mmCIF file of C-alpha atoms in Angstrom:
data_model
loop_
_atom_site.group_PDB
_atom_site.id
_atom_site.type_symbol
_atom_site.label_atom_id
_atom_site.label_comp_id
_atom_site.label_asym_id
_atom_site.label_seq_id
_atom_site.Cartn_x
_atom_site.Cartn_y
_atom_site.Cartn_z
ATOM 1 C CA UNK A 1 15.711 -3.219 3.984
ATOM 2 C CA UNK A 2 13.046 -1.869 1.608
ATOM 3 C CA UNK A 3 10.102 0.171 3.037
ATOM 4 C CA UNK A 4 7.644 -2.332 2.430
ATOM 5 C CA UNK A 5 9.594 -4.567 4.818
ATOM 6 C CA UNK A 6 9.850 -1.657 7.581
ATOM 7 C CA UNK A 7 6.157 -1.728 7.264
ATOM 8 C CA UNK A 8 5.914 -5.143 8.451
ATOM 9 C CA UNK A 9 8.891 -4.856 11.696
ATOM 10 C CA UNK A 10 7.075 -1.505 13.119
ATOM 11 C CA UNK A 11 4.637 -4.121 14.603
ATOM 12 C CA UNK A 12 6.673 -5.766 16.513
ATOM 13 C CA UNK A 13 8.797 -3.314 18.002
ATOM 14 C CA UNK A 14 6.301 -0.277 18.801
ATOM 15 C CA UNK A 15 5.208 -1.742 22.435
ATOM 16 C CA UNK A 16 8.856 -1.424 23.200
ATOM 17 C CA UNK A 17 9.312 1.763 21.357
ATOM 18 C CA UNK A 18 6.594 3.620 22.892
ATOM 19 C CA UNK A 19 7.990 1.969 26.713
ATOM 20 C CA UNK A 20 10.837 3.629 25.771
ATOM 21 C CA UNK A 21 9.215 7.295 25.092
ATOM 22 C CA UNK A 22 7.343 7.016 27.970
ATOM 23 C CA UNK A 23 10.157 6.814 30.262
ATOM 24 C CA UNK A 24 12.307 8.805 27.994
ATOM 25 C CA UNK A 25 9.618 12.049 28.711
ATOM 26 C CA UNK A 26 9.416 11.476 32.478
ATOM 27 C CA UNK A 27 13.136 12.057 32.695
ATOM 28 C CA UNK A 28 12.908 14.880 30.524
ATOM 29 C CA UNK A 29 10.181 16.608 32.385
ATOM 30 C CA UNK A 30 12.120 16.211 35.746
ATOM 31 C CA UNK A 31 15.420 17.259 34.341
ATOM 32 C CA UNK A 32 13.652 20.762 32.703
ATOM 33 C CA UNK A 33 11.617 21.770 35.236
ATOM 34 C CA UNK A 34 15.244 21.463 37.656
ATOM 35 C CA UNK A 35 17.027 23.131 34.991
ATOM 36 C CA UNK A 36 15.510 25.328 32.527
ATOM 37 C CA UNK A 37 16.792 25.730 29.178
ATOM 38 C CA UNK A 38 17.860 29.201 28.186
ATOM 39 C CA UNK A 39 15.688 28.707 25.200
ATOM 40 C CA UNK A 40 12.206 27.481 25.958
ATOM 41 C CA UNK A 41 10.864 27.470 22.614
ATOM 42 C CA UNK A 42 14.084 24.696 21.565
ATOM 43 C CA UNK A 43 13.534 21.927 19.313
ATOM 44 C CA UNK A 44 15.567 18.790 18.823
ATOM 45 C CA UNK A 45 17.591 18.573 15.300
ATOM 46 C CA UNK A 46 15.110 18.255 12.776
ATOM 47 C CA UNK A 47 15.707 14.917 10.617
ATOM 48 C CA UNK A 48 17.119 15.583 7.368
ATOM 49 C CA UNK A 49 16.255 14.335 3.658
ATOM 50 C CA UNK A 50 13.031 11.378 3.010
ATOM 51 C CA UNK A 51 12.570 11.417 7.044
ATOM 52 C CA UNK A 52 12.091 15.327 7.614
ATOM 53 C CA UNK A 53 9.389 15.322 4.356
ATOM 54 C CA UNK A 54 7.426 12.245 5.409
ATOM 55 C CA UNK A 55 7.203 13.851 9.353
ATOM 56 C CA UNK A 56 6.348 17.726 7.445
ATOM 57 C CA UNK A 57 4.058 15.593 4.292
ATOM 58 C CA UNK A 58 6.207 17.859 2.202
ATOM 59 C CA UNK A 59 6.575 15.795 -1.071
ATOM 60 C CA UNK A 60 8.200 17.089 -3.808
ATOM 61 C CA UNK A 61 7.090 14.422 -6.583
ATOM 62 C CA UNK A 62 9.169 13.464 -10.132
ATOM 63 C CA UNK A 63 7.520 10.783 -12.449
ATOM 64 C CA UNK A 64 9.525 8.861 -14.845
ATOM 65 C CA UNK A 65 10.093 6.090 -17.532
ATOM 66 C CA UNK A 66 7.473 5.130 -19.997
ATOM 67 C CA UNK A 67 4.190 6.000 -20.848
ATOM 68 C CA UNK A 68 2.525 4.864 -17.311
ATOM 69 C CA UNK A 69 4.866 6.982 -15.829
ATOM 70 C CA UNK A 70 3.768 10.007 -18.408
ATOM 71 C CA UNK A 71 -0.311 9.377 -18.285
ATOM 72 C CA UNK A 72 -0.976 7.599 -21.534
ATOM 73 C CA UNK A 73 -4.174 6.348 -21.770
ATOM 74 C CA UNK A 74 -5.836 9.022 -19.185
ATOM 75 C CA UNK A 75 -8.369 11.528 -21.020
ATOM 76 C CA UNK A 76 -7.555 13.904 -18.469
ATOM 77 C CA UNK A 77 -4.122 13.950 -19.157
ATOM 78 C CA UNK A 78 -3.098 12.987 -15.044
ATOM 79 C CA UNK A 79 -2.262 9.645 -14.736
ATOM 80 C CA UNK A 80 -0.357 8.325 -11.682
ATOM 81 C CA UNK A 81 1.520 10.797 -11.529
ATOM 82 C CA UNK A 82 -1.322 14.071 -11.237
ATOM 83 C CA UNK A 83 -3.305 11.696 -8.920
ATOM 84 C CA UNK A 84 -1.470 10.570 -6.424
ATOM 85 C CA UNK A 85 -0.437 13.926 -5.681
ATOM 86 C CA UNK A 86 -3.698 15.194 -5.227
ATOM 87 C CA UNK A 87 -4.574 12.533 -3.024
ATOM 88 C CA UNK A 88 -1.442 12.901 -0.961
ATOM 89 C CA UNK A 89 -2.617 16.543 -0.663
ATOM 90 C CA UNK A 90 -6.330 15.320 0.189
ATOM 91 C CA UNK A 91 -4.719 13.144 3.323
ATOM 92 C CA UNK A 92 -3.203 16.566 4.409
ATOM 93 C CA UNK A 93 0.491 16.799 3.012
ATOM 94 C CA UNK A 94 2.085 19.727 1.146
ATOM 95 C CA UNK A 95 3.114 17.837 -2.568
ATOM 96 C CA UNK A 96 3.621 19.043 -6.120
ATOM 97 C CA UNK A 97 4.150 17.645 -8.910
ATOM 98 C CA UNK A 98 7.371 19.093 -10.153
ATOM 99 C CA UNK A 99 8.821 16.903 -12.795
ATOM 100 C CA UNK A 100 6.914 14.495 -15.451
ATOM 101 C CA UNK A 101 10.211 12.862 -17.794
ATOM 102 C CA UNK A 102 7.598 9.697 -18.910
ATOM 103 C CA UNK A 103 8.489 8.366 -22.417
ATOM 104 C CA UNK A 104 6.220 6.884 -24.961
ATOM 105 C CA UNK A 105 7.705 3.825 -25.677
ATOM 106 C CA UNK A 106 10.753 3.806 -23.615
ATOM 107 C CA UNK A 107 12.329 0.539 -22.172
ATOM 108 C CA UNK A 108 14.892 0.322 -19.241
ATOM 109 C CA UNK A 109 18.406 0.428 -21.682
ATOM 110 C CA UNK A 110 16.616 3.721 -23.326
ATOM 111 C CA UNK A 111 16.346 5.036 -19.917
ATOM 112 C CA UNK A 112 19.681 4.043 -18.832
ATOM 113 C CA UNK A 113 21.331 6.741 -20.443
ATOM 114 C CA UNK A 114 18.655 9.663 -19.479
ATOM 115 C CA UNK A 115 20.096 9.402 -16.114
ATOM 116 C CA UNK A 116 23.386 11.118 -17.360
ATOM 117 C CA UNK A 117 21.480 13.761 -18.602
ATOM 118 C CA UNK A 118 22.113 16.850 -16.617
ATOM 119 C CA UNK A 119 18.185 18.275 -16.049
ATOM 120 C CA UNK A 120 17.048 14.755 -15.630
ATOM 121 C CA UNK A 121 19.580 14.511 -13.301
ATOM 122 C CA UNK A 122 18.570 17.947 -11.436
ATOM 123 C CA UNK A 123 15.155 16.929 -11.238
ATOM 124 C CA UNK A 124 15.653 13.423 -9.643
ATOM 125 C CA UNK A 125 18.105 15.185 -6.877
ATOM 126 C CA UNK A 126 15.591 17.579 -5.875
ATOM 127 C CA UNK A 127 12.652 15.174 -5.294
ATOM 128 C CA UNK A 128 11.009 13.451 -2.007
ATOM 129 C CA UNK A 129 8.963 11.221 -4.271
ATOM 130 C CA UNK A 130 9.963 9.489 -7.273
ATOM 131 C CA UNK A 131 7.603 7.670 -9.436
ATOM 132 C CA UNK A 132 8.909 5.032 -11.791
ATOM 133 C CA UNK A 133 7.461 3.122 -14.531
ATOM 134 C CA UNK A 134 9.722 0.591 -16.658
ATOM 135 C CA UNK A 135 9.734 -2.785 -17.809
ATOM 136 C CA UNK A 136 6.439 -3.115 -19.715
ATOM 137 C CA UNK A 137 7.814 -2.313 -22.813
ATOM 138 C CA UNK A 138 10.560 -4.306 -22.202
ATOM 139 C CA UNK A 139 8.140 -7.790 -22.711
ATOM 140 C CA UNK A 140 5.301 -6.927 -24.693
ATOM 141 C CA UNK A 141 7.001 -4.902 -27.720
ATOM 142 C CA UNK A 142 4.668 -4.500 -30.102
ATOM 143 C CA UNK A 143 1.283 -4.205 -28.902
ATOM 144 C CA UNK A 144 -0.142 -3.228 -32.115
ATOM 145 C CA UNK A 145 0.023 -7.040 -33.008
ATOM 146 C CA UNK A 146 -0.516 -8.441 -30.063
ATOM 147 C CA UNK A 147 -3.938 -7.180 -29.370
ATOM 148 C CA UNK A 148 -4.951 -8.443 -32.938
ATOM 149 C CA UNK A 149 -3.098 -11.736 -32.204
ATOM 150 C CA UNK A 150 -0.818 -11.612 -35.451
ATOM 151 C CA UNK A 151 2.086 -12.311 -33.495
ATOM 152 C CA UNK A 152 2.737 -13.710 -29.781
ATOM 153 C CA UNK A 153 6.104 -13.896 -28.492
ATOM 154 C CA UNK A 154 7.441 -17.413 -27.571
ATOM 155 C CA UNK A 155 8.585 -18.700 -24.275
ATOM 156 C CA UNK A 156 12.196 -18.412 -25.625
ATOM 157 C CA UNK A 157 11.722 -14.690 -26.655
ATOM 158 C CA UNK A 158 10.297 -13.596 -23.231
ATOM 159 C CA UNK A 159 12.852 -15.654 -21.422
ATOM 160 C CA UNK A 160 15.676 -13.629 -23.157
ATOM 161 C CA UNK A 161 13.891 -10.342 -22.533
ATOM 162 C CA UNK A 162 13.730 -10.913 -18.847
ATOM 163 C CA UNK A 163 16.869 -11.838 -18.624
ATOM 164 C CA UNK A 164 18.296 -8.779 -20.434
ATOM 165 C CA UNK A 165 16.576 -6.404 -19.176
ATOM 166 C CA UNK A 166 16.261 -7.406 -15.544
ATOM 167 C CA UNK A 167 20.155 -6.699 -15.512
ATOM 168 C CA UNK A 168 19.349 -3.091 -17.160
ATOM 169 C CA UNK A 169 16.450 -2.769 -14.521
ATOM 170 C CA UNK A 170 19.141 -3.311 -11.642
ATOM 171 C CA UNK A 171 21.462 -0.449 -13.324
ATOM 172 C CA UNK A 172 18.219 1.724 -13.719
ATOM 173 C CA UNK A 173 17.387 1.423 -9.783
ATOM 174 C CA UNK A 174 21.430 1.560 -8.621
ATOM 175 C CA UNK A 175 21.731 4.590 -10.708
ATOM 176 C CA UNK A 176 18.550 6.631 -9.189
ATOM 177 C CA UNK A 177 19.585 6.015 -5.799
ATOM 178 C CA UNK A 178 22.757 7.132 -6.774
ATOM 179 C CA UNK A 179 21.253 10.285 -7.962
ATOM 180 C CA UNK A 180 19.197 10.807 -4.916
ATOM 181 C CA UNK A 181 19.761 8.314 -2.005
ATOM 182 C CA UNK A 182 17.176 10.651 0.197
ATOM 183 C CA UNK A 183 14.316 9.979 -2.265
ATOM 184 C CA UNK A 184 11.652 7.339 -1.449
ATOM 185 C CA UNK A 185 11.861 5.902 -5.004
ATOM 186 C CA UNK A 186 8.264 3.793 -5.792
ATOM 187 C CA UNK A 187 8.353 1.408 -8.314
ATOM 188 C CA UNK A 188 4.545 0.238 -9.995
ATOM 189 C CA UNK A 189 4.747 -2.973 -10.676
ATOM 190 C CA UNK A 190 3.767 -5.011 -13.958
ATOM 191 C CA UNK A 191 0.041 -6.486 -15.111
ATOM 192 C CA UNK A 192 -0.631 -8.531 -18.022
ATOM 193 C CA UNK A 193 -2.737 -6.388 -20.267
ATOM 194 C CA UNK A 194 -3.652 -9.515 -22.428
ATOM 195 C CA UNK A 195 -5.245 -11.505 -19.165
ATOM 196 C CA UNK A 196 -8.273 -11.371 -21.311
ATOM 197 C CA UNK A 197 -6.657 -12.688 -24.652
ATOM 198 C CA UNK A 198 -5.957 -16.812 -24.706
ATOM 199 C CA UNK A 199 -2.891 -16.700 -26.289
ATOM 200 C CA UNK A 200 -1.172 -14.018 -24.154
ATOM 201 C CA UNK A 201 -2.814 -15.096 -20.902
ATOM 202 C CA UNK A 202 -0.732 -17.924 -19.634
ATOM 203 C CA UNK A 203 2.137 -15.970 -21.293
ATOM 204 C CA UNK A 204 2.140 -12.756 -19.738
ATOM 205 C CA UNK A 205 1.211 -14.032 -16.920
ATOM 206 C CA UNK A 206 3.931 -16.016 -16.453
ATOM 207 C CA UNK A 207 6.454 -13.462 -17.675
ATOM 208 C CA UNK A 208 4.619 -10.383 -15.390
ATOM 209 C CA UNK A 209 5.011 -12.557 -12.372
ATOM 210 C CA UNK A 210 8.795 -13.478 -12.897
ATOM 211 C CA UNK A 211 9.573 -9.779 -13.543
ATOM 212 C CA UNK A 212 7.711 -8.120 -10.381
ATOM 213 C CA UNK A 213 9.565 -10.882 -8.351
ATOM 214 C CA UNK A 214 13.028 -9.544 -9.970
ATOM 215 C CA UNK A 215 11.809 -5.587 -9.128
ATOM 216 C CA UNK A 216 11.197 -6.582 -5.874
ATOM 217 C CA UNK A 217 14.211 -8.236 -5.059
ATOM 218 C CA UNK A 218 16.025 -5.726 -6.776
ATOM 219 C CA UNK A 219 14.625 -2.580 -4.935
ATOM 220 C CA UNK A 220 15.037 -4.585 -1.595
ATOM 221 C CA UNK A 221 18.239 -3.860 -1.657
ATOM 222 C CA UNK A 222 18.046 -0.254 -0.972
ATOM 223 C CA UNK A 223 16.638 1.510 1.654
ATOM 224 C CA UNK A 224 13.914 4.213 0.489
ATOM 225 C CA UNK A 225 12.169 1.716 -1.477
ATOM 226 C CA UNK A 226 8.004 0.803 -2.262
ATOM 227 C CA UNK A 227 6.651 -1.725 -4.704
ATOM 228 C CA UNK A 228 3.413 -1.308 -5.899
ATOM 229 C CA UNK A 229 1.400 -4.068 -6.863
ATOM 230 C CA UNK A 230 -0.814 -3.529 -10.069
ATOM 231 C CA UNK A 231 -1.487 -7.413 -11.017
ATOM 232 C CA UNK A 232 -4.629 -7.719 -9.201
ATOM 233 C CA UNK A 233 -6.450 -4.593 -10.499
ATOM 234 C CA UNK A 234 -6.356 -5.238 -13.934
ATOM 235 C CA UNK A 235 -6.794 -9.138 -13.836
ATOM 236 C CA UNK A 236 -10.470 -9.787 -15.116
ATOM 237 C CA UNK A 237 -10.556 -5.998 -14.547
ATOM 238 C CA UNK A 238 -9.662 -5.172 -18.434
ATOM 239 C CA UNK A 239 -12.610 -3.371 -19.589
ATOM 240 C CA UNK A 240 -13.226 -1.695 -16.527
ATOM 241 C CA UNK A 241 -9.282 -0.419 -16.011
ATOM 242 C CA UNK A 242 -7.730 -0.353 -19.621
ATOM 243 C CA UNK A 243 -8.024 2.423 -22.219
ATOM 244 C CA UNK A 244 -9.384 1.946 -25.899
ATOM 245 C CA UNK A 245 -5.297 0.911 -27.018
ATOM 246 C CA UNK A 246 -5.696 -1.964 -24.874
ATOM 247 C CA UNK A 247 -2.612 -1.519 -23.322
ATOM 248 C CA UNK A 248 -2.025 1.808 -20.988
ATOM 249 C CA UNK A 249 -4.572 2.007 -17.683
ATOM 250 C CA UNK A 250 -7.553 4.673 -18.594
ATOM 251 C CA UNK A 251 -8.547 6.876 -16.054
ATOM 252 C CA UNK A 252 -9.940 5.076 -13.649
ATOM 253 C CA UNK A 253 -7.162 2.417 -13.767
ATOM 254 C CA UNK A 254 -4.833 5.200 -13.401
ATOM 255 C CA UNK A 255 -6.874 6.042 -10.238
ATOM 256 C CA UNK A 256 -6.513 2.511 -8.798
ATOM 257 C CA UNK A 257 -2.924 2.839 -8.827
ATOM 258 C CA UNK A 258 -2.714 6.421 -7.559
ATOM 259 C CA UNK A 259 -4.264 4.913 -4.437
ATOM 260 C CA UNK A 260 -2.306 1.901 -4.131
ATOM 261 C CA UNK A 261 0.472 4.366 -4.298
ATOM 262 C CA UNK A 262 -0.688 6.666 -1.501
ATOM 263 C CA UNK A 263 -1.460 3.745 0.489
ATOM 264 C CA UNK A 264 2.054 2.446 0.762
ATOM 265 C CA UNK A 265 3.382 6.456 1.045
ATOM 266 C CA UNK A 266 1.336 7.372 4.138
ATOM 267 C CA UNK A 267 1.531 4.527 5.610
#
């Protein structure tokens, strides 16, 4: 079960949980005051990997994939990736950003193969947080001409790109948890750029929606998991949220998803 589920069975069980804790330090207290422990200062064992960093808010953060993950776009040069650490670190954790391996350009079989690599590998084993950003690349290749409307990918075309690289985007996630099963790996999720151009709307839309349902079912597979939504903020939102290029988030859409992000972390 994915975090975003865990979010939604905490609800139900916390009455019972905190019943639980209740009587749990009643026996506790009357057992230590009738026998002291050599030790008074002792502590229970301290949970270990993604559970001991979210109880310290020590986050130790790696960005990768394409150039969302890397900050295109942002004038400031931060992205995500800079600003959701510095809002993690606003709420009161201890995070850094320690790795940024974002790619101009690069779709999900390009990044396939960077997760042999040995430092890309070191980097993703010594992270609490990784950011990943793949997939857009994937169905709108060739933005140049899309924004000026020269060419627009048929249903047939995006059909076959979902379908190939949605397998590649399973490989992608299987191999990162592989990598680093502690990690909380978040995954931002797909808008439609062109929602503001007629003959990408209907489109894009179409093809954003199917692939955000196949990166959610995908990642809720695996424990450790967070989906971000993105849709929303840019729908209707392009001028406000999108950079000169039409394509990458400026930074203020950058911002939006930096707190989406830190939304779903802290919670």
């Amino acid at each position: 079960m994915n975090r975003t589920s865990r979010i939604w069975r905490s609800a139900g069980i916390a009455s019972a949980v905190s019943t639980l804790l209740l009587l749990a330090g009643f026996v506790y207290a009357v057992s230590d005051i009738a026998h002291p422990s050599a030790e008074a200062g002792a502590k229970a064992v301290a949970p270990s990997g993604m559970e001991q960093a979210v109880k310290a808010g020590v986050w130790d953060v790696t960005s990768i994939g394409d150039s969302l993950a890397k900050g295109t776009g942002d004038d400031t040069g931060s992205g995500f990736a800079r600003r959701t650490v510095d809002l993690l670190n606003k709420e009161g954790a201890t995070s850094k950003l320690v790795n940024n391996l974002g790619i101009n350009g690069l779709t999900t079989e390009e990044l396939l193969p960077m997760l042999e690599d040995p430092g890309v590998k070191y980097a993703l084993q010594h992270a609490g947080i990784i950011l990943l950003s793949i997939g857009g690349n994937d169905l709108f290749n060739g933005t140049e001409t899309l924004t000026t409307g020269e060419q627009v990918p048929t249903q047939a075309e995006i059909d076959a790109a979902i379908d190939q690289s949605s397998a590649k985007f399973g490989q992608v996630v299987a191999q990162i948890k592989k990598i680093n099963v502690q990690a909380l790996l978040v995954y931002v999720g797909l808008y439609n750029p062109f929602s503001d151009l007629e003959g990408m709307r209907d489109i894009g839309n179409d093809a954003v929606a199917r692939w955000n349902a196949m990166a959610m079912k995908t990642l809720g597979d695996y424990d450790g998991t967070l989906v971000v939504p993105t849709y929303d903020l840019f729908t209707n939102n392009s001028s406000r949220y999108l950079s000169s290029d039409h394509f990458h988030p400026n930074g203020d859409g950058y911002q939006a998803i930096a707190e989406r992000m830190v939304q779903g972390i802290a919670r």
